[in-house]
Coordinates of C-alpha atoms in Angstrom, one line a residue:
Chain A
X723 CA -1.6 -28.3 -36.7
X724 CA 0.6 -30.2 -34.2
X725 CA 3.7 -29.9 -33.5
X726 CA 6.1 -32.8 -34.4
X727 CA 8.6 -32.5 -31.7
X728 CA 7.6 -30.8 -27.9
X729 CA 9.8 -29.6 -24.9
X730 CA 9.3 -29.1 -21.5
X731 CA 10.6 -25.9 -20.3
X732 CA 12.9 -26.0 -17.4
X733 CA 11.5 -22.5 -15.4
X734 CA 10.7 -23.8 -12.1
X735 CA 6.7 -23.7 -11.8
X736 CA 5.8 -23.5 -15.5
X737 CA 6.1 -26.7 -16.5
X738 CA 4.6 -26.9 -19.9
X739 CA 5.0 -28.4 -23.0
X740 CA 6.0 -26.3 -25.7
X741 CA 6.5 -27.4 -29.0
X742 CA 10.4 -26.5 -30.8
X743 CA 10.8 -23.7 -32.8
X744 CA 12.3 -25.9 -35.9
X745 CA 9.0 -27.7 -35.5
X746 CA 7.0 -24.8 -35.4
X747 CA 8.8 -23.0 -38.5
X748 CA 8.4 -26.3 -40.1
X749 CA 4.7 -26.3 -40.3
X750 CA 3.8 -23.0 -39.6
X751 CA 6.1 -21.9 -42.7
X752 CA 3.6 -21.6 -45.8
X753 CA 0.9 -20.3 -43.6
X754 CA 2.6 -17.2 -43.0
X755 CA 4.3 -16.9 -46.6
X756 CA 0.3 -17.3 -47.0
X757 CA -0.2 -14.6 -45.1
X758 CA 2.3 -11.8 -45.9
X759 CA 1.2 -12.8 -49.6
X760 CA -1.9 -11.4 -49.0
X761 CA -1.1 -8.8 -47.1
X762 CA 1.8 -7.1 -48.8
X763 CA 0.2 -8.3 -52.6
X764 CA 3.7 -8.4 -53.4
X765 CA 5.6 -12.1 -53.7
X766 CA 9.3 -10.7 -53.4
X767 CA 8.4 -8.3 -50.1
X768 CA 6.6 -11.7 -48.8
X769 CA 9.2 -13.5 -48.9
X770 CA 11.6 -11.0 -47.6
X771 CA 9.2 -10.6 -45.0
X772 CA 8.5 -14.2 -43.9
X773 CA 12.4 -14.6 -43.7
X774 CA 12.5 -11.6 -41.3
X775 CA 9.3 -13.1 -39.3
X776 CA 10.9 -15.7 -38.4
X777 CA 14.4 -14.4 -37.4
X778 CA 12.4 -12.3 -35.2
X779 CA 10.2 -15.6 -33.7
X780 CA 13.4 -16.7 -33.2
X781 CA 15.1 -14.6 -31.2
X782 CA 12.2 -14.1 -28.4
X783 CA 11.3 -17.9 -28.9
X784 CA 11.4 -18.2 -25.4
X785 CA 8.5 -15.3 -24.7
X786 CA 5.9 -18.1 -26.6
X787 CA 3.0 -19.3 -24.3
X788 CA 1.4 -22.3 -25.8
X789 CA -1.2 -21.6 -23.2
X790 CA -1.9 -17.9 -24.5
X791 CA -2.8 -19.0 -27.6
X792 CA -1.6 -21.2 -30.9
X793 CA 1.6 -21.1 -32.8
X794 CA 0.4 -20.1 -36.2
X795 CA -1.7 -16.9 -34.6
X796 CA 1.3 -16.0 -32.5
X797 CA 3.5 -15.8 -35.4
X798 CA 0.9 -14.0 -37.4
X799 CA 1.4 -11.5 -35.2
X800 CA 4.8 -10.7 -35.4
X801 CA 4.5 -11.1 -39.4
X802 CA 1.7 -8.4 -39.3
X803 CA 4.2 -5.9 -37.2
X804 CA 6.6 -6.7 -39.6
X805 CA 4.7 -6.2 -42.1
X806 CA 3.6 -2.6 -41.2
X807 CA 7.5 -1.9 -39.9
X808 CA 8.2 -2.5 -43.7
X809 CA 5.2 -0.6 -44.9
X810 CA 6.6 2.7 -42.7
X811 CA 10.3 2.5 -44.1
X812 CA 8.4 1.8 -47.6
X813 CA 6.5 5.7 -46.8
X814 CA 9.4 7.4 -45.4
X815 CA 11.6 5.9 -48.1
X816 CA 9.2 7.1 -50.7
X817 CA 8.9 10.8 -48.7
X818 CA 12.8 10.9 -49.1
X819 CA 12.9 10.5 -52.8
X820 CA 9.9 12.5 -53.8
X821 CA 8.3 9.6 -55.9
X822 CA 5.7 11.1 -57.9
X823 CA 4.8 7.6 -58.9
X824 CA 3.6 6.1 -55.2
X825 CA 0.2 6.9 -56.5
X826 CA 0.6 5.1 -59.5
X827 CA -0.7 1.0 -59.5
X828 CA 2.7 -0.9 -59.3
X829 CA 3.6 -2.1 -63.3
X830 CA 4.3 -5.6 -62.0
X831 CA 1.8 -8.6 -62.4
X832 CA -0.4 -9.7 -59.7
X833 CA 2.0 -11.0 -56.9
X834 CA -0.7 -14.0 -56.7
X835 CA -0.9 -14.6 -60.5
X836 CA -2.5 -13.8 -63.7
X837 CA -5.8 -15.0 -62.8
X838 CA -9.4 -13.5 -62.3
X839 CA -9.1 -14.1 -58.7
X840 CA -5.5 -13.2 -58.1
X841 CA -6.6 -9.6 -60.0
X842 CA -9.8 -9.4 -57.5
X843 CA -7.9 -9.9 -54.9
X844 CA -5.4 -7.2 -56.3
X845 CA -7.8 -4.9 -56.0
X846 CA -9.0 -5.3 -52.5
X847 CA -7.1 -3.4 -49.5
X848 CA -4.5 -5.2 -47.7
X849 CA -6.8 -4.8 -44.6
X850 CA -9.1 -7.4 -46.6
X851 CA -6.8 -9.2 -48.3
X852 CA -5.3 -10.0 -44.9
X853 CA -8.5 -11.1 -43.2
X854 CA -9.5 -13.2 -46.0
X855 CA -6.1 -14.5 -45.8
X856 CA -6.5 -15.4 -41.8
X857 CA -9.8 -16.4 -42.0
X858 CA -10.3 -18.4 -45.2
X859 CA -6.6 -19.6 -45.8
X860 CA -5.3 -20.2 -42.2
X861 CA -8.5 -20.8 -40.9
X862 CA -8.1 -19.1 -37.9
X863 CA -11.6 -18.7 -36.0
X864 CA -12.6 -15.5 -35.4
X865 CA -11.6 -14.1 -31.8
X866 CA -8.2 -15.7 -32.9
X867 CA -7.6 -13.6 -36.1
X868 CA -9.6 -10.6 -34.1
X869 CA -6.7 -10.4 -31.7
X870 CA -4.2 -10.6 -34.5
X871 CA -6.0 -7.8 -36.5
X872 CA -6.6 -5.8 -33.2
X873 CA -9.9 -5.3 -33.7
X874 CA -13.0 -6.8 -32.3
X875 CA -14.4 -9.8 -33.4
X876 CA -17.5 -8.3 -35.0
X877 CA -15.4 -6.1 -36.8
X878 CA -13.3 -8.8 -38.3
X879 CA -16.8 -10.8 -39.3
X880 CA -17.8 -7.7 -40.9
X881 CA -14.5 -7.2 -42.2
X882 CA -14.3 -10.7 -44.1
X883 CA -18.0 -10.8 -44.9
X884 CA -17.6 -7.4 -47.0
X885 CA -14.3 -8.3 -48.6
X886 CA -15.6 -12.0 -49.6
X887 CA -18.4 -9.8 -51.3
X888 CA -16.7 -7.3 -53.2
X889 CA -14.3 -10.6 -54.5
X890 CA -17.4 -12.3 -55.7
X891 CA -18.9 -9.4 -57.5
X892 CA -15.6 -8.7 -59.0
X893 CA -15.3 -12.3 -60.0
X894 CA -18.9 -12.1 -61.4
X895 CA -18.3 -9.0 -63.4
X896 CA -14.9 -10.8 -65.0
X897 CA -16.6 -13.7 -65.9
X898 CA -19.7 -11.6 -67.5
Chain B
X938 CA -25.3 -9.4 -41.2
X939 CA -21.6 -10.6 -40.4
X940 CA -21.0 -14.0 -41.6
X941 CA -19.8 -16.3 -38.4
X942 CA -17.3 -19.1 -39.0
X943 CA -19.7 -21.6 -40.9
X944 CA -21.8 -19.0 -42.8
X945 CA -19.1 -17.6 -44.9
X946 CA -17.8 -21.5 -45.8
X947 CA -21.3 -22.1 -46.9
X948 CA -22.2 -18.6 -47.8
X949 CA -19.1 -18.2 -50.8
X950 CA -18.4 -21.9 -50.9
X951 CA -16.9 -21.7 -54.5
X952 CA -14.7 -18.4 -53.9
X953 CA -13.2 -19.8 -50.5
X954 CA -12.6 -23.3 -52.4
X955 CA -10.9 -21.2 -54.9
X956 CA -8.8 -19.1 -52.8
X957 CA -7.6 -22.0 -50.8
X958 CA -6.3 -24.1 -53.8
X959 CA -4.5 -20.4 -54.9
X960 CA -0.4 -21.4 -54.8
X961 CA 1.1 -19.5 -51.9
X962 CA 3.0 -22.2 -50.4
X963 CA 6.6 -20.8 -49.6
X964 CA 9.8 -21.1 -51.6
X965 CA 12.2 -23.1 -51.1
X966 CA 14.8 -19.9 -50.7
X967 CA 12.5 -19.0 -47.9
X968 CA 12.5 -22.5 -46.6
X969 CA 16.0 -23.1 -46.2
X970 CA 16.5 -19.8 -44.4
X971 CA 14.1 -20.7 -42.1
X972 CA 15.8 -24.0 -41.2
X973 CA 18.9 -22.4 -40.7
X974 CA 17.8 -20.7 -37.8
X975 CA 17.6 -24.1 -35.6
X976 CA 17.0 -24.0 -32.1
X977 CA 17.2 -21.0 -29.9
X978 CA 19.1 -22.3 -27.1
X979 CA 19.0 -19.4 -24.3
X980 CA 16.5 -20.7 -21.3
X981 CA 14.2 -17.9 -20.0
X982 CA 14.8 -15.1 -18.2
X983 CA 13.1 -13.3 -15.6
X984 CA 12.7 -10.4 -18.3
X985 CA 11.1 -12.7 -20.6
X986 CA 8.5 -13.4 -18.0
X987 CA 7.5 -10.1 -17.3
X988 CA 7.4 -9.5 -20.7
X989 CA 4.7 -12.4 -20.9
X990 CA 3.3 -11.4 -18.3
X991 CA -0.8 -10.2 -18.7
X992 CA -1.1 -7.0 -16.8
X993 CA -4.8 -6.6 -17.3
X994 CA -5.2 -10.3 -16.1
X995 CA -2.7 -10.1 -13.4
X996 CA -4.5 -6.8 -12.2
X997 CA -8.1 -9.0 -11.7
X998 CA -6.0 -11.2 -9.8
X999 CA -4.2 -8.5 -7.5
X1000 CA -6.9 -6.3 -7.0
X1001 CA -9.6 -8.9 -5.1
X1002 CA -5.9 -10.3 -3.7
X1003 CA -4.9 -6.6 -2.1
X1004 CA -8.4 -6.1 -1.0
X1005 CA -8.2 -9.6 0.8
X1006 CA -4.8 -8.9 2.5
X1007 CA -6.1 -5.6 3.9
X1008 CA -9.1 -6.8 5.2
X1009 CA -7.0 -9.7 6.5
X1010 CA -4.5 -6.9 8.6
X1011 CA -7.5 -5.0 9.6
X1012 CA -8.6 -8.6 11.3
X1013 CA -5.3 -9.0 12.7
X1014 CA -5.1 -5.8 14.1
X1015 CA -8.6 -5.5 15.5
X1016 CA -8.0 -9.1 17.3
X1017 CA -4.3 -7.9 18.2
X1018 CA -5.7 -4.4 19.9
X1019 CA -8.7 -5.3 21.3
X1020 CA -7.5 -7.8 23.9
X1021 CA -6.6 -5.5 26.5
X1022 CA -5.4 -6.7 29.8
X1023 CA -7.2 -10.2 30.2
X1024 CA -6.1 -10.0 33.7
X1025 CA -7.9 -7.3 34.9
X1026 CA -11.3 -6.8 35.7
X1027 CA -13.9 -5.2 33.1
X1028 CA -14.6 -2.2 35.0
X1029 CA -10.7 -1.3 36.2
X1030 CA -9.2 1.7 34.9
X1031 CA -5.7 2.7 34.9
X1032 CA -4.4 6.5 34.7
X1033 CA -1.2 7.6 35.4
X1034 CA -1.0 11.6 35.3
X1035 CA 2.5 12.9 36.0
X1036 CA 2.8 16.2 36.7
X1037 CA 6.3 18.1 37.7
X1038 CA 5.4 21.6 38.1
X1039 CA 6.6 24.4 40.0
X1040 CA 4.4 26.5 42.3
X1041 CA 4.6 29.7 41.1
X1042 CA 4.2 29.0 36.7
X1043 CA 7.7 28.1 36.5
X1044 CA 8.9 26.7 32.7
X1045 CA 8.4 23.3 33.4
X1046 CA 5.5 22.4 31.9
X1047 CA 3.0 19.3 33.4
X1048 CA 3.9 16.0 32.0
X1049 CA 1.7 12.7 30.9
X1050 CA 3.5 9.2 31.2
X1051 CA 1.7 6.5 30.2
X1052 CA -0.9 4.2 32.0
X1053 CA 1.1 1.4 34.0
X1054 CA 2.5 -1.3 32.3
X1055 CA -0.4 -3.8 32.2
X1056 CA -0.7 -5.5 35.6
X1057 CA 0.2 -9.4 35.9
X1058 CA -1.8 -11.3 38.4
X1059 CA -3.6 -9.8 40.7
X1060 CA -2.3 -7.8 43.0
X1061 CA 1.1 -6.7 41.1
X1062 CA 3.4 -4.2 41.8
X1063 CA 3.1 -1.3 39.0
X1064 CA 6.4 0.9 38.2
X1065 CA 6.3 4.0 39.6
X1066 CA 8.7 7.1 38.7
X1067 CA 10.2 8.3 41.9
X1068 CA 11.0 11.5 43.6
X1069 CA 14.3 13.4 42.3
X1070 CA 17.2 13.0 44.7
X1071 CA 18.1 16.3 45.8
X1072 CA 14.8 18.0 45.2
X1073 CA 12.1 19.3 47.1
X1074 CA 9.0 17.9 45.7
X1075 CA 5.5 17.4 46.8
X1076 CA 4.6 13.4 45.9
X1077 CA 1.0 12.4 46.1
X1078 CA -0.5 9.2 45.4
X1079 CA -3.8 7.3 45.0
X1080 CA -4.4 4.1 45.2
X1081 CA -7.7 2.1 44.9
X1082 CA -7.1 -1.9 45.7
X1083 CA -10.2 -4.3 45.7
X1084 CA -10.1 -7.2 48.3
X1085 CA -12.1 -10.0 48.7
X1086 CA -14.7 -9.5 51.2
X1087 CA -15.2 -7.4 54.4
X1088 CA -13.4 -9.6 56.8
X1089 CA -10.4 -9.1 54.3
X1090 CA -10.9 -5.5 54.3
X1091 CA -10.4 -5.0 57.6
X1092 CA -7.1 -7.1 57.6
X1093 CA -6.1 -5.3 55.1
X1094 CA -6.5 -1.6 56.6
X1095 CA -4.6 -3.1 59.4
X1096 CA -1.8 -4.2 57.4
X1097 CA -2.0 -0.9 55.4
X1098 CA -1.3 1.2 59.5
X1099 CA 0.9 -1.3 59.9
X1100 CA 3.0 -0.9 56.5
X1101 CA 2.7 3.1 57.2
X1102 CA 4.6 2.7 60.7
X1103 CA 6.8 0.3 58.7
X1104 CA 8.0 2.6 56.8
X1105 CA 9.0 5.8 59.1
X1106 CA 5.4 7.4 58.6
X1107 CA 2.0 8.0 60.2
X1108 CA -1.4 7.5 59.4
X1109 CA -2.9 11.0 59.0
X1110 CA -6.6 9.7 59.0
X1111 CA -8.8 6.4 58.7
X1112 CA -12.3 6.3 57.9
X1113 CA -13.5 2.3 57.6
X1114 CA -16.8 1.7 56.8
X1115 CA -18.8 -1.5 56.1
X1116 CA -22.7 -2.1 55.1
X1117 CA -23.8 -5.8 54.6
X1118 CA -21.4 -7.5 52.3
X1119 CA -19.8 -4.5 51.0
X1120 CA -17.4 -2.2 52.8
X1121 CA -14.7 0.8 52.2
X1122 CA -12.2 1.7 53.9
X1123 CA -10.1 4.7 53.5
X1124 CA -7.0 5.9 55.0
X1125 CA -4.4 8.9 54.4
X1126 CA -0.9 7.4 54.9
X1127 CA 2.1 10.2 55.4
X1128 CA 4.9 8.1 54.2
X1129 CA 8.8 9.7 53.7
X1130 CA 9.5 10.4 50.5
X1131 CA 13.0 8.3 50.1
X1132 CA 10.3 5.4 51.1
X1133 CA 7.1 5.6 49.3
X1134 CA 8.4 3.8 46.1
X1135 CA 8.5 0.4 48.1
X1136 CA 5.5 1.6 50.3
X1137 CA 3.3 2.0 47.3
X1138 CA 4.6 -1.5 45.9
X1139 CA 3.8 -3.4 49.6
X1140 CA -0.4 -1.4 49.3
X1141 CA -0.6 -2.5 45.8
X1142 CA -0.1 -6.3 47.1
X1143 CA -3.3 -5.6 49.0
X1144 CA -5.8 -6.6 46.9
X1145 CA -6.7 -6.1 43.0
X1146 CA -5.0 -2.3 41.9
X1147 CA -8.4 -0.8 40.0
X1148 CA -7.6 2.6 39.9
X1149 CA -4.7 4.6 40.6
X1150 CA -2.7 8.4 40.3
X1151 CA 0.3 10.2 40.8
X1152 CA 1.3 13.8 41.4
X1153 CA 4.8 14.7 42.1
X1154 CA 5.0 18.6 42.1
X1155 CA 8.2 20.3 42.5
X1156 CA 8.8 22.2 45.5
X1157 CA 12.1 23.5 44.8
X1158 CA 12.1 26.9 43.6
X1159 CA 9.6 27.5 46.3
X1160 CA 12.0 26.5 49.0
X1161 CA 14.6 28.3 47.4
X1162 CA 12.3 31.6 47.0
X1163 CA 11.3 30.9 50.7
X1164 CA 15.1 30.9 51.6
X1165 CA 16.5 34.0 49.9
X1166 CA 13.4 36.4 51.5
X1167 CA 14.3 34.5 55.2
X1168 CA 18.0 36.0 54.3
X1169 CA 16.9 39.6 53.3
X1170 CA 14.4 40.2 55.8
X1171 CA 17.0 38.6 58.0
X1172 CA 19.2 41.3 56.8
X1173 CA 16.7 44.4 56.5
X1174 CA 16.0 43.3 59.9
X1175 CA 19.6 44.3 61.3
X1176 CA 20.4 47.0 59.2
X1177 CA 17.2 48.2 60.8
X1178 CA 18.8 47.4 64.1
X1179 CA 22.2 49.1 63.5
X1180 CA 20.2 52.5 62.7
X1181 CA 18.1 52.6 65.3
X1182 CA 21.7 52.3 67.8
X1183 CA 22.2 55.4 66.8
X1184 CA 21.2 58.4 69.6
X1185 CA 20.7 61.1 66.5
X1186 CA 17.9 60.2 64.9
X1187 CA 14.7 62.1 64.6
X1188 CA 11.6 61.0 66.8
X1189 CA 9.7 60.4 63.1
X1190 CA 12.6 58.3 61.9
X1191 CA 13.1 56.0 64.6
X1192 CA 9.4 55.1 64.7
X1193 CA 9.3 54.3 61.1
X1194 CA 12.0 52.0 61.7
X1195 CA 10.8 50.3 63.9
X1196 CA 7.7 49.9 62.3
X1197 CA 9.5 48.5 59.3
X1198 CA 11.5 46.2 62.0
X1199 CA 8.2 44.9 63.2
X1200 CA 6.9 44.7 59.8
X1201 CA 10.0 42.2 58.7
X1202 CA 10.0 40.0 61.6
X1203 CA 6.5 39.1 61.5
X1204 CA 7.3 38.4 58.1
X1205 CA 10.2 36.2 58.7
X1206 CA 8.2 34.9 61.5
X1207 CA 5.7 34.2 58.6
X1208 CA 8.1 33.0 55.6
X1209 CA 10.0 30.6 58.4
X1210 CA 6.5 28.8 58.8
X1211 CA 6.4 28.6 55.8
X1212 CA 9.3 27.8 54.7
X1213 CA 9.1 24.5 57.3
X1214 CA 5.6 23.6 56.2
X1215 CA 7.3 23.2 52.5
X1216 CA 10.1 21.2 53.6
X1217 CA 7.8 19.0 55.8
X1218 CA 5.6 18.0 52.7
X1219 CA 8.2 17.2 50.9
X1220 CA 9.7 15.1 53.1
X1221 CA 6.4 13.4 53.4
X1222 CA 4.5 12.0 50.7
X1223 CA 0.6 11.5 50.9
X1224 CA -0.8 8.2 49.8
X1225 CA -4.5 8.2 49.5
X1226 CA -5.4 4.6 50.1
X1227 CA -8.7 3.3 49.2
X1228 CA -9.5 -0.1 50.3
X1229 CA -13.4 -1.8 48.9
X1230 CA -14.9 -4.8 48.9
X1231 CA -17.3 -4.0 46.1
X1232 CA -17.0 -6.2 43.1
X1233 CA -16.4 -4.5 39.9
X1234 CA -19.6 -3.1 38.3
X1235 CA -21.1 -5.4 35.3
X1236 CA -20.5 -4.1 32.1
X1237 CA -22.3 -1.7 30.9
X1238 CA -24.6 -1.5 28.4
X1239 CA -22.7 0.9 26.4
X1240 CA -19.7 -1.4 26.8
X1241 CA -18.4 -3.8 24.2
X1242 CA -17.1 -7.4 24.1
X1243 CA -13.9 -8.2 22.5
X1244 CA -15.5 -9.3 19.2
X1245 CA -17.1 -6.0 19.3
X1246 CA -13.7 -4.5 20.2
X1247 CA -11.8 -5.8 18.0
X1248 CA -14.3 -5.3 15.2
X1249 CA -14.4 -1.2 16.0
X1250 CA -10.4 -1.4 16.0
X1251 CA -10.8 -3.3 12.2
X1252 CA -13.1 -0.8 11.1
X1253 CA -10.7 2.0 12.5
X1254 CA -7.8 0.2 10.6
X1255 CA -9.6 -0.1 7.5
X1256 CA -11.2 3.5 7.6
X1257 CA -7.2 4.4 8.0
X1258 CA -5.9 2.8 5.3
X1259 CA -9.1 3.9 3.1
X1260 CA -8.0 7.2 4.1
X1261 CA -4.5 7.0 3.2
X1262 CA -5.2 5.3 -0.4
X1263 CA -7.8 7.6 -1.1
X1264 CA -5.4 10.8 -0.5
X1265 CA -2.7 9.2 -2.5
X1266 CA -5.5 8.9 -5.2
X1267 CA -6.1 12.4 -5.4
X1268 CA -2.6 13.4 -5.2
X1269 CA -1.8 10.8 -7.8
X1270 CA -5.2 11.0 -9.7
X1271 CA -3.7 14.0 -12.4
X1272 CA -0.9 12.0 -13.2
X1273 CA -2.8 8.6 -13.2
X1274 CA -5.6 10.8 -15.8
X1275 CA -2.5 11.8 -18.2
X1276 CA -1.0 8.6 -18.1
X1277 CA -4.6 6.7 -19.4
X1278 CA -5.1 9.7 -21.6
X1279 CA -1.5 9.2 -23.3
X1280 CA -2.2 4.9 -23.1
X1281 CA -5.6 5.7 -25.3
X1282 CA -4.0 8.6 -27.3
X1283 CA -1.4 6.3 -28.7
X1284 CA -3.1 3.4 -29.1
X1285 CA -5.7 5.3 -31.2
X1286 CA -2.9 6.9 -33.6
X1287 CA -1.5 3.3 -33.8
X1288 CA -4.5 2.5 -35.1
X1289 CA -5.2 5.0 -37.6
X1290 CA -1.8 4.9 -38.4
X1291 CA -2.1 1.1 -39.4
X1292 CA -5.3 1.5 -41.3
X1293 CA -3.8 4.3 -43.4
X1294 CA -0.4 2.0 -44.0
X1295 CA -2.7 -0.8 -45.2
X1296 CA -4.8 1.4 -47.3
X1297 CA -1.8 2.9 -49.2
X1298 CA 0.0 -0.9 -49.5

C-alpha cells in the first residue's frame, strides 16, 4: 500500500523519501488490528495492543528505513514484541495470583466471532493464527513475514501450510 | 510439501477467501488514538543511526575494506623502505662502528651509531663524531672513495699528501698501484687529532665515499695508569737512593737495593716509552685512505631490484601485522568464544521462550 503523503529526511547523505507516520498509521492501521487479532484471539487485548504499537512506532519513528523493508512488516514487528511483552506480564501476573484457572479455555466468545471459522481459528496456536494472519490477511510474501516471525522461510511455508490444514479439516468436520 | 506464495491461494482458495472477508478492521476508539499521535517531530540522531545500523552487513563491508587498507600500507611501506639511497651506487656499503673503549676492560662498553646519514651527491661530506676535548683517545679511520679513472686517481693521491701536510700531519705510507683501466691507490695519513674532522671531510670530497669506518678508543685511563707507575717508580727509585747513602748497611742489603734500583729504572725507562708512544697516538689519528678506480661491481645475482625490495619489505609488513592480529586473536579468542556462546545462548531461550508464550496465549 502507498503512502499518501512522503518526506525527505534532512540527515546529510541519506536522502530518501520516507513516507509520514500519520500516513503510515492511516493505512497500516486495520492491518495490524488484523494482526494482533489473530495473534492474541482476544479483541479487547488487540486493541489495547494496536494502541500501544503504535505509540511505540511513534516514538522511534525516526529509526524506520523505507529501504530495509515496508511499513506494514516493520510495524508487524514491533506489534509482535508487543504482543509477547504483554503475553510475559499476562504469565507473571497469573504466577502472582496463583490462578488455578490459566489452564482453563477463557469463558468468553471467539474474539473473531461466533462462526465455524472464527471457532477454527480459536482453536489453532497463536503461532498459526499469526502466520495465517501475515500471510493470508496482510499478504506479506514469505521472506517478509519470515523475518517478522524469526524463523526461516521454509519454516514459515511449513508453518502456514499445516495451520491452513488443520483449519480446513476443522471446517470440514463442522460442517459434516 | 510447503505451500509457496501461489500454492496455498490456489491450494485453500475458499478458506483464504473466507478468512479475508472475516471483520477485523480496527475500531474507531483505536482509530482516533492513533491519529492523535500526529507527527513525530524530533530529526535523527546519531543514536538513531547506529541503532539502524546492520552490523552483520556493515561487517561484509569492513572486513574486505580492512583487508584492503592493510594491504594498501604494506604497499606504502614496502615502496617507502625499499628506496634506499638513490644516490649511491648498487654495490656501496655504509658502516659506521663506534667504539669508545678503554684498554685495559674498563666499564665503558663499545658503542654502535648508526650508518651515515645518507650521502647527497657524490662526493659528500658525512658527519662524523669527533674526538673528546680533553681526552686521550686513539681515532682511526677508513675511508674508501671511488674516482673516475686512473689519471684521476693519481691526482687524487696527490691531493690526498697534499691535504695530509695541510693539515699538520704526515703521510706514514703510500702504496699506488695501476693495471690497465683500473688502479688503487692506498695511503696511511697521520693527521692530528684536533684536525681530522675537517681532514676526513676534504678525502671524502675525493671521489664517491663507498665504504667507510671509525674507531675512536680511549686512551685515557691508560695515560693516567702510565703516569701514576712513572711517579712511584720515580719515588721507589729515591727512597732506594736515600738507603743506599747510608755507610751502615749490610754487603747483602746494599746489593739488593741496588738491584731493586736497577730493576725500577729500567722500568721507568720502559713505562716513559710508553707512556710517550700513548700520548703520540693520540695526538695523531690514522686515516686509512683507499683510493680505486674500479667501478662498482654489477649486482649480483642474489641481489634484488626495488620492486623486489619493496615487495620483501610488504611481505615483512604484512607477516607483522598478521602476527600482531593473530596474537591478539588468541589472547582475545576465550573472551570472543563466551561472547558468541552467550549471543547463541540467548537467542535460543528467546526463542523457546516465545514459542512457549504463544503456545500458552
Amino acid at each position: 500500500m502507498k503512502a499518501v503523503n512522503a518526506v525527505t529526511t534532512s540527515w546529510p547523505g541519506l536522502q530518501v523519501d520516507r513516507p509520514t507516520f500519520s500516513a503510515v498509521a492511516e493505512s497500516e492501521l486495520d492491518a495490524v488490528h488484523r494482526y494482533l487479532l489473530f495473534l492474541t484471539g482476544n479483541r479487547t487485548v488487540a486493541e489495547d495492543l494496536t494502541g500501544e504499537t503504535f505509540e511505540k512506532a511513534f516514538r522511534i519513528w525516526r529509526r524506520f528505513d523505507p529501504r530495509r523493508g515496508s511499513p506494514r512488516a516493520w510495524l508487524c514487528g514491533i506489534a509482535r514484541t508487543t504482543a509477547l511483552d504483554h503475553f510475559r506480564s499476562e504469565e507473571r501476573r497469573r504466577r502472582r495470583e496463583e490462578r488455578y484457572a490459566r489452564d482453563l479455555p477463557d469463558a468468553e466468545e471467539s474474539a473473531l466471532g461466533p462462526g465455524e471459522l472464527e471457532t477454527a481459528l480459536g482453536r489453532l496456536s497463536a503461532a498459526e493464527r499469526e502466520v495465517v494472519a501475515l500471510r493470508v490477511l496482510l499478504e506479506l510474501d514469505g521472506p517478509t513475514a519470515a523475518r517478522v516471525l524469526g524463523i526461516s522461510t521454509t519454516a514459515c511455508s511449513t508453518r502456514l501450510s499445516r495451520a491452513l490444514k488443520r483449519l480446513e479439516e476443522m471446517m470440514h468436520d463442522a460442517r459434516n | 510439501m510447503p505451500a509457496t506464495d501461489v500454492d496455498f491461494e490456489r491450494e485453500f482458495e475458499e478458506l483464504v477467501r473466507d478468512l479475508r472477508v472475516l471483520p477485523t478492521a480496527a475500531p474507531t476508539g483505536v482509530r482516533e488514538r492513533v491519529r492523535t499521535l500526529g507527527e513525530p517531530e524530533r530529526p535523527r540522531t546519531l543514536h538513531d543511526l547506529l541503532l539502524m545500523f546492520s552490523w552483520r552487513r556493515s561487517l561484509l563491508v569492513l572486513a574486505p575494506v580492512c583487508v584492503l587498507g592493510l594491504v594498501s600500507a604494506a604497499v606504502i611501506h614496502g615502496v617507502l623502505n625499499s628506496g634506499g639511497d638513490s644516490q649511491q651506487t648498487a654495490s656501496a656499503r655504509q658502516q659506521l662502528d663506534l667504539q669508545a673503549q678503554p684498554e685495559h676492560g674498563g666499564a665503558v662498553g663499545s658503542t654502535t651509531t648508526p650508518a651515515f646519514g645518507a650521502l647527497k651527491g657524490a662526493p659528500a661530506a658525512p658527519s662524523l663524531p669527533t674526538p673528546t676535548p680533553g681526552r686521550y683517545q686513539d681515532y682511526e679511520a677508513s675511508l674508501t672513495v671511488r674516482v673516475k679513472n686512473v689519471d684521476a686517481l693519481h691526482d687524487r693521491t696527490a691531493e690526498a699528501t697534499r691535504l695530509a701536510r695541510t693539515y699538520g700531519g704526515y703521510v706514514a705510507s703510500v702504496d699506488e698501484s695501476t693495471n690497465g683501466g683500473s688502479g688503487r691507490s692506498d695511503l696511511v695519513l697521520r693527521i692530528p687529532v684536533n684536525r681530522v674532522e675537517d681532514a676526513y671531510f676534504r678525502l671524502a670530497q675525493l671521489g664517491t665515499v663507498t665504504e667507510q669506518h671509525l674507531s675512536i678508543r680511549d686512551l685515557d685511563q691508560v695515560v693516567r695508569a702510565q703516569r701514576r707507575r712513572i711517579v712511584q717508580l720515580k719515588v721507589q727509585i729515591a727512597r732506594i737512593g736515600e738507603t743506599l747513602k747510608s755507610s751502615s748497611l749490610p754487603a747483602d742489603v746494599r746489593l739488593r737495593l741496588e738491584l731493586q734500583r736497577d730493576a725500577a729504572k729500567q722500568e721507568l725507562a720502559q713505562v716513559t716509552g710508553s707512556n710517550k708512544a700513548t700520548l703520540r697516538e693520540a695526538s695523531l689519528s690514522r686515516i686509512s685512505l683507499t683510493l680505486t678506480s674500479q667501478k662498482a661491481a654489477p649486482t649480483a645475482k642474489g641481489g634484488m631490484s626495488r620492486i623486489e625490495r619493496a615487495a620483501r619489505d610488504a611481505g615483512s609488513f604484512l607477516a607483522g601485522a598478521g602476527a600482531v592480529l593473530l596474537f591478539v586473536l588468541i589472547v582475545l579468542s576465550p573472551l570472543i568464544v563466551l561472547a558468541m556462546a552467550w549471543i547463541l545462548g540467548m537467542r535460543a531461550y528467546r526463542r523457546r521462550e516465545e514459542r512457549r508464550l504463544l503456545s500458552a496465549a
